[in-house]
Coordinates of C-alpha atoms and ligand atoms in Angstrom, one line a residue:
M344 CA 123.7 88.8 243.3
A345 CA 121.1 91.5 244.5
H346 CA 118.1 92.7 243.0
L347 CA 118.6 96.2 241.7
I348 CA 115.9 99.0 242.8
D349 CA 115.7 101.0 240.3
G350 CA 114.9 104.1 241.4
K351 CA 114.7 105.9 238.1
A352 CA 111.7 103.5 236.8
L353 CA 110.0 103.7 240.1
S354 CA 109.9 107.7 240.2
A355 CA 108.8 107.6 236.2
Q356 CA 105.7 105.4 237.5
I357 CA 105.1 108.0 240.2
R358 CA 105.6 110.7 237.9
E359 CA 103.3 109.4 235.4
E360 CA 100.5 108.7 237.7
V361 CA 100.5 112.5 238.9
K362 CA 100.9 113.4 235.6
Q363 CA 97.6 111.8 234.6
A364 CA 96.0 113.3 237.8
V365 CA 96.8 116.9 236.9
T366 CA 95.5 116.1 233.4
Q367 CA 92.5 114.8 234.9
R368 CA 92.1 118.2 237.2
T369 CA 92.4 120.3 234.8
S370 CA 90.2 118.5 232.0
E371 CA 87.4 119.0 235.0
G372 CA 88.2 122.7 235.0
H373 CA 90.9 123.2 238.0
R374 CA 93.8 125.1 237.3
A375 CA 97.0 123.4 237.1
P376 CA 98.8 122.9 240.4
Y377 CA 101.1 125.4 241.4
L378 CA 104.5 125.2 243.5
A379 CA 106.5 128.3 244.3
V380 CA 110.4 127.7 244.7
V381 CA 112.8 130.4 246.7
L382 CA 116.1 130.4 246.0
V383 CA 118.6 132.4 248.1
G384 CA 122.5 133.2 246.8
E385 CA 124.2 131.2 244.0
D386 CA 125.5 127.9 245.5
P387 CA 125.5 125.7 242.4
A388 CA 124.2 122.7 244.2
S389 CA 121.1 124.3 245.4
A390 CA 120.6 126.0 241.9
S391 CA 120.9 122.6 240.4
Y392 CA 118.4 120.8 242.5
V393 CA 116.0 123.8 241.9
R394 CA 116.5 123.2 238.1
G395 CA 115.7 119.7 238.8
K396 CA 112.5 120.2 240.4
A397 CA 111.1 123.2 238.3
K398 CA 111.9 120.8 235.0
A399 CA 110.1 117.5 236.8
S400 CA 107.1 120.0 237.9
A401 CA 106.7 121.2 234.2
E402 CA 107.0 117.6 233.0
V403 CA 103.8 116.5 234.9
G404 CA 102.0 119.8 234.3
I405 CA 102.8 121.4 237.4
G406 CA 103.3 125.2 237.4
S407 CA 106.5 126.1 239.0
D408 CA 108.5 129.3 239.4
T409 CA 112.0 130.0 241.1
M410 CA 112.2 133.1 242.6
T411 CA 116.1 134.0 243.4
Y412 CA 117.1 136.3 245.7
P413 CA 120.7 137.4 246.3
D414 CA 122.9 136.2 249.4
D415 CA 122.5 139.4 251.3
I416 CA 118.8 139.3 251.4
G417 CA 117.6 140.2 255.1
E418 CA 115.6 137.5 257.0
N419 CA 112.7 139.8 257.4
E420 CA 112.3 140.7 253.7
L421 CA 112.6 137.0 253.1
L422 CA 110.0 136.0 255.6
D423 CA 107.9 138.9 254.0
I424 CA 108.0 136.8 250.8
V425 CA 107.1 133.7 252.4
K426 CA 104.4 135.4 254.0
G427 CA 103.2 136.7 250.4
L428 CA 103.2 133.1 249.1
N429 CA 101.2 132.2 252.0
E430 CA 98.3 134.4 251.2
D431 CA 98.4 133.9 247.7
P432 CA 95.3 131.7 246.6
E433 CA 97.4 131.0 243.0
V434 CA 100.1 129.3 245.5
D435 CA 99.6 125.6 246.4
G436 CA 102.9 124.7 247.5
I437 CA 106.0 126.8 249.1
L438 CA 109.4 125.2 248.8
V439 CA 112.6 127.3 250.5
Q440 CA 115.8 125.6 249.2
L441 CA 117.8 124.9 252.2
P442 CA 120.4 125.7 253.3
L443 CA 120.0 129.5 253.6
P444 CA 122.5 132.3 254.0
K445 CA 124.0 131.8 257.8
H446 CA 122.7 135.6 258.6
I447 CA 119.3 133.7 257.8
D448 CA 117.5 131.4 260.5
D449 CA 116.4 128.4 258.2
R450 CA 114.3 127.3 261.4
K451 CA 112.3 131.0 261.6
V452 CA 111.7 130.7 257.8
I453 CA 110.4 127.1 257.8
N454 CA 108.2 128.0 260.7
A455 CA 106.7 131.1 258.6
I456 CA 105.5 128.8 255.7
D457 CA 101.9 127.7 256.0
P458 CA 101.5 124.4 256.7
K459 CA 98.9 123.6 254.4
K460 CA 101.3 124.7 251.8
D461 CA 104.7 123.2 253.3
V462 CA 105.2 120.5 250.5
D463 CA 108.7 119.8 251.8
C464 CA 107.0 118.6 255.0
F465 CA 109.3 120.6 257.3
H466 CA 107.2 122.6 259.4
P467 CA 106.6 121.6 262.7
E468 CA 103.0 120.9 262.2
S469 CA 103.6 118.6 259.3
V470 CA 106.2 116.7 261.2
G471 CA 103.9 116.6 264.1
N472 CA 101.4 114.9 261.8
L473 CA 103.9 112.5 260.9
V474 CA 104.5 111.3 264.3
I475 CA 101.0 110.9 265.6
G476 CA 100.3 109.3 262.2
L477 CA 97.6 111.5 260.8
D478 CA 97.1 112.3 257.0
G479 CA 99.1 115.2 255.8
F480 CA 102.5 115.9 253.6
Q481 CA 104.9 113.2 253.3
P482 CA 108.8 114.1 253.8
A483 CA 110.2 113.5 250.4
T484 CA 113.2 111.7 251.0
P485 CA 112.0 109.3 253.9
A486 CA 108.5 108.7 251.9
G487 CA 110.2 108.0 248.5
I488 CA 112.2 105.1 250.2
V489 CA 108.8 103.8 251.9
E490 CA 107.4 103.7 247.9
M491 CA 110.4 102.2 246.7
L492 CA 110.1 99.2 249.3
R493 CA 106.1 98.9 248.8
R494 CA 106.6 99.0 244.8
S495 CA 109.4 96.1 245.4
N496 CA 106.8 94.1 247.5
I497 CA 109.6 94.1 249.9
E498 CA 107.5 92.9 253.6
T499 CA 108.1 95.2 256.4
S500 CA 106.0 94.4 258.9
G501 CA 108.0 92.5 261.7
K502 CA 111.3 93.5 260.2
H503 CA 114.1 95.1 261.9
C504 CA 115.0 98.3 260.1
V505 CA 118.4 100.0 261.1
I506 CA 118.7 103.4 259.9
I507 CA 122.4 104.9 260.2
G508 CA 121.7 108.5 260.5
R509 CA 119.2 110.9 262.8
S510 CA 119.0 113.9 260.6
N511 CA 115.5 116.0 260.6
I512 CA 115.2 115.5 256.7
V513 CA 115.8 111.6 256.5
G514 CA 116.8 109.5 259.5
K515 CA 114.0 110.8 262.2
P516 CA 111.0 111.1 259.7
L517 CA 112.1 107.8 258.1
A518 CA 112.2 106.1 261.6
N519 CA 108.7 107.3 261.8
L520 CA 107.0 106.5 258.7
M521 CA 108.8 102.9 259.0
L522 CA 106.9 102.4 262.5
K523 CA 103.8 103.4 261.6
K524 CA 100.8 100.9 261.1
G525 CA 100.7 99.5 257.9
M526 CA 104.7 99.4 257.8
D527 CA 105.2 98.1 261.1
S528 CA 108.9 97.4 261.2
T529 CA 110.8 97.3 264.6
V530 CA 112.7 100.4 263.7
T531 CA 116.6 101.4 265.2
V532 CA 118.3 104.6 264.9
C533 CA 121.8 104.6 264.7
H534 CA 124.2 108.0 264.8
S535 CA 127.6 109.2 265.4
R536 CA 127.4 108.3 269.3
T537 CA 125.9 104.8 268.7
K538 CA 128.5 102.2 270.2
D539 CA 129.2 98.9 268.0
L540 CA 127.2 100.1 264.9
P541 CA 128.4 97.4 263.0
S542 CA 126.8 94.4 265.2
I543 CA 123.4 96.6 265.1
A544 CA 123.7 97.0 261.2
R545 CA 124.4 93.3 261.0
Q546 CA 120.7 92.8 262.7
A547 CA 119.1 94.6 259.9
D548 CA 116.4 93.1 257.8
I549 CA 116.4 96.8 255.7
L550 CA 119.0 98.7 256.7
V551 CA 119.3 102.4 255.2
A552 CA 122.3 104.4 255.2
A553 CA 122.1 108.1 255.3
I554 CA 125.4 109.5 256.6
G555 CA 127.0 111.3 254.0
W556 CA 130.1 109.4 254.5
A557 CA 131.2 107.5 250.8
N558 CA 131.5 104.0 251.0
F559 CA 130.7 104.0 255.2
V560 CA 128.7 100.6 255.2
T561 CA 131.0 97.7 254.5
A562 CA 130.1 94.0 253.6
D563 CA 130.7 92.9 257.1
M564 CA 128.3 95.4 258.3
V565 CA 125.2 94.1 256.3
K566 CA 123.4 90.4 257.1
P567 CA 122.9 87.9 254.2
G568 CA 119.8 88.8 252.5
A569 CA 119.2 92.1 253.8
V570 CA 117.5 95.0 251.8
V571 CA 120.2 97.9 251.6
I572 CA 119.0 101.1 250.8
D573 CA 121.8 104.0 249.8
V574 CA 120.7 107.5 250.9
G575 CA 124.1 109.1 250.6
I576 CA 125.1 111.4 247.8
N577 CA 129.1 111.8 247.8
R578 CA 131.6 113.4 245.7
V579 CA 134.7 111.2 245.3
D580 CA 137.6 112.3 243.0
D581 CA 137.7 110.9 239.5
E582 CA 140.1 111.9 237.0
T583 CA 138.7 109.9 234.4
R584 CA 135.4 111.7 234.4
E585 CA 135.5 115.2 232.7
R586 CA 134.1 117.2 235.6
G587 CA 136.9 115.4 237.7
Y588 CA 134.7 113.2 240.2
R589 CA 132.0 110.8 240.5
L590 CA 129.0 110.4 242.7
V591 CA 129.1 107.6 245.0
G592 CA 126.7 106.6 248.2
D593 CA 127.3 105.8 251.7
V594 CA 127.3 102.2 250.8
D595 CA 130.1 100.3 249.4
F596 CA 128.5 98.9 246.3
E597 CA 130.6 96.4 245.0
A598 CA 131.4 94.8 248.1
V599 CA 127.6 94.7 249.7
E600 CA 125.8 93.7 246.5
P601 CA 126.6 90.3 246.2
I602 CA 125.4 89.9 250.0
A603 CA 122.1 91.9 250.1
S604 CA 118.5 90.6 248.5
H605 CA 117.9 94.1 247.0
I606 CA 119.9 97.2 246.9
T607 CA 119.5 100.8 245.3
P608 CA 122.3 102.4 243.1
V609 CA 123.9 105.8 243.7
P610 CA 123.1 107.6 241.4
G611 CA 119.7 106.4 240.0
G612 CA 118.3 105.2 243.5
V613 CA 116.7 107.2 246.2
G614 CA 117.5 110.6 244.5
P615 CA 114.9 110.3 241.7
M616 CA 112.3 109.0 243.9
T617 CA 112.2 112.3 246.4
I618 CA 111.0 114.6 243.5
A619 CA 108.7 112.2 242.7
V620 CA 107.1 112.7 246.3
L621 CA 107.6 116.6 246.0
L622 CA 105.5 116.1 243.0
Q623 CA 102.8 113.8 244.8
N624 CA 102.8 116.6 247.7
T625 CA 101.9 119.4 245.6
L626 CA 99.3 117.7 243.5
K627 CA 97.9 117.0 247.3
A628 CA 98.2 120.8 248.2
A629 CA 96.2 121.9 245.2
V630 CA 93.6 118.9 245.8
D631 CA 93.2 119.8 249.3
H632 CA 92.9 124.0 248.5
S633 CA 89.9 123.4 245.9
A634 CA 88.3 120.9 248.5
Ligands
NDP1863 P1 123.3 114.9 258.1 O1 124.8 115.4 258.1 O2 122.3 116.0 258.4 O3 123.1 113.7 259.1 C1 124.2 112.6 259.1 C2 123.9 111.7 259.9 O4 124.8 110.6 260.0 C3 123.9 112.2 261.5 O5 122.5 112.1 262.5 C4 125.3 111.8 262.2 O6 125.1 111.3 263.7 C5 125.6 110.6 261.3 N1 126.7 110.1 261.2 C6 128.1 110.8 261.0 N2 129.0 110.2 261.0 C7 128.6 108.9 261.5 C8 129.1 107.9 262.0 N3 130.5 107.9 261.7 N4 128.6 106.9 262.4 C9 127.2 106.8 262.6 N5 126.3 107.9 262.2 C10 127.2 109.0 261.5 O7 122.7 114.4 256.9 P2 121.8 114.1 255.6 O8 120.8 113.1 256.5 O9 121.2 115.4 255.4 O10 122.3 113.3 254.5 C11 122.7 112.1 254.8 C12 123.4 111.9 253.3 O11 121.9 111.6 252.4 C13 123.9 113.0 252.7 O12 125.2 112.3 251.8 C14 123.1 113.7 251.6 O13 123.7 114.1 250.6 C15 122.0 112.4 251.3 N6 120.9 113.0 251.1 C16 120.3 112.4 249.8 C17 118.9 112.7 249.6 C18 118.9 112.2 248.3 O14 117.6 112.6 247.9 N7 119.0 111.0 247.9 C19 118.1 113.9 250.1 C20 118.7 114.0 251.5 C21 120.0 113.7 251.5 P3 125.0 112.8 264.4 O15 123.7 112.9 264.5 O16 125.6 112.0 266.0 O17 125.9 113.8 264.3

């Protein structure tokens, strides 16, 4: 039976650390860190993520406001809003909830954020710093995974880490973090054009699934004793639930759990870690601004 990596408990640890650091700063006369969240439109999933971020911020003493705009806001108007937040000395971190409506170019908006306030670590300057191993903001989901491995005392040096998925928010930045000196994994990134993916996955000491496909990783894709990290969040119909669905990951948990040495559940695994890293980044932004 695999050891279950409890993302809720680990993220609670990190949130407590951030809370203590915020309390320490305010007791030294600094104002509380402040996160500005921009939400465009009424997508229920985005609204729910944003509510979660605001609640988590409040719990650790980080100030935050959600600025909500209608779906038909113009691109230039949104760029002006970001510019205003860049120039506002009371704002430490800026988060624009993605995806944006189709008529707005996500990339233009991300590129407009001051890299010093880029707590999502999506700006090209932040990504560049990550790739060359400079100090900077951490990409929330990948850094949350690294924290999970570190706090679970999982050896990464010299290990083969296979990541399934090459998105800009998970697969690619995680590959860079696992390659970094100090992590020292040998990294393979798989995607939809990868040939014979199961045989590559079976070579993994650490297997990360970030695909967005319910139960994609089956038992025959996992080496006995591997560490399995499930990033996926997928809805599957479930009439026994009041809301008519339940959330599952990209890993067939029931089948893989007996084989793996460690495994993350969904929900309660990687998800909570993502918000914890966002709080760490907002604290870092505030510390850097006041330095
Ligand atoms: P994307 O859709 O951006 O990327 C999915 C990746 O999976 C792509 O690189 C794609 O390959 C690859 N892929 C798709 N089908 C296959 C296949 N059959 N074989 C191999 N690779 C395949 O997704 P994200 O990275 O944004 O998210 C992935 C999952 O993680 C989603 O379920 C999402 O909800 C979840 N997620 C969870 C977070 C958390 O906090 N827990 C945070 C972010 C995401 P290609 O590039 O070739 O198309």
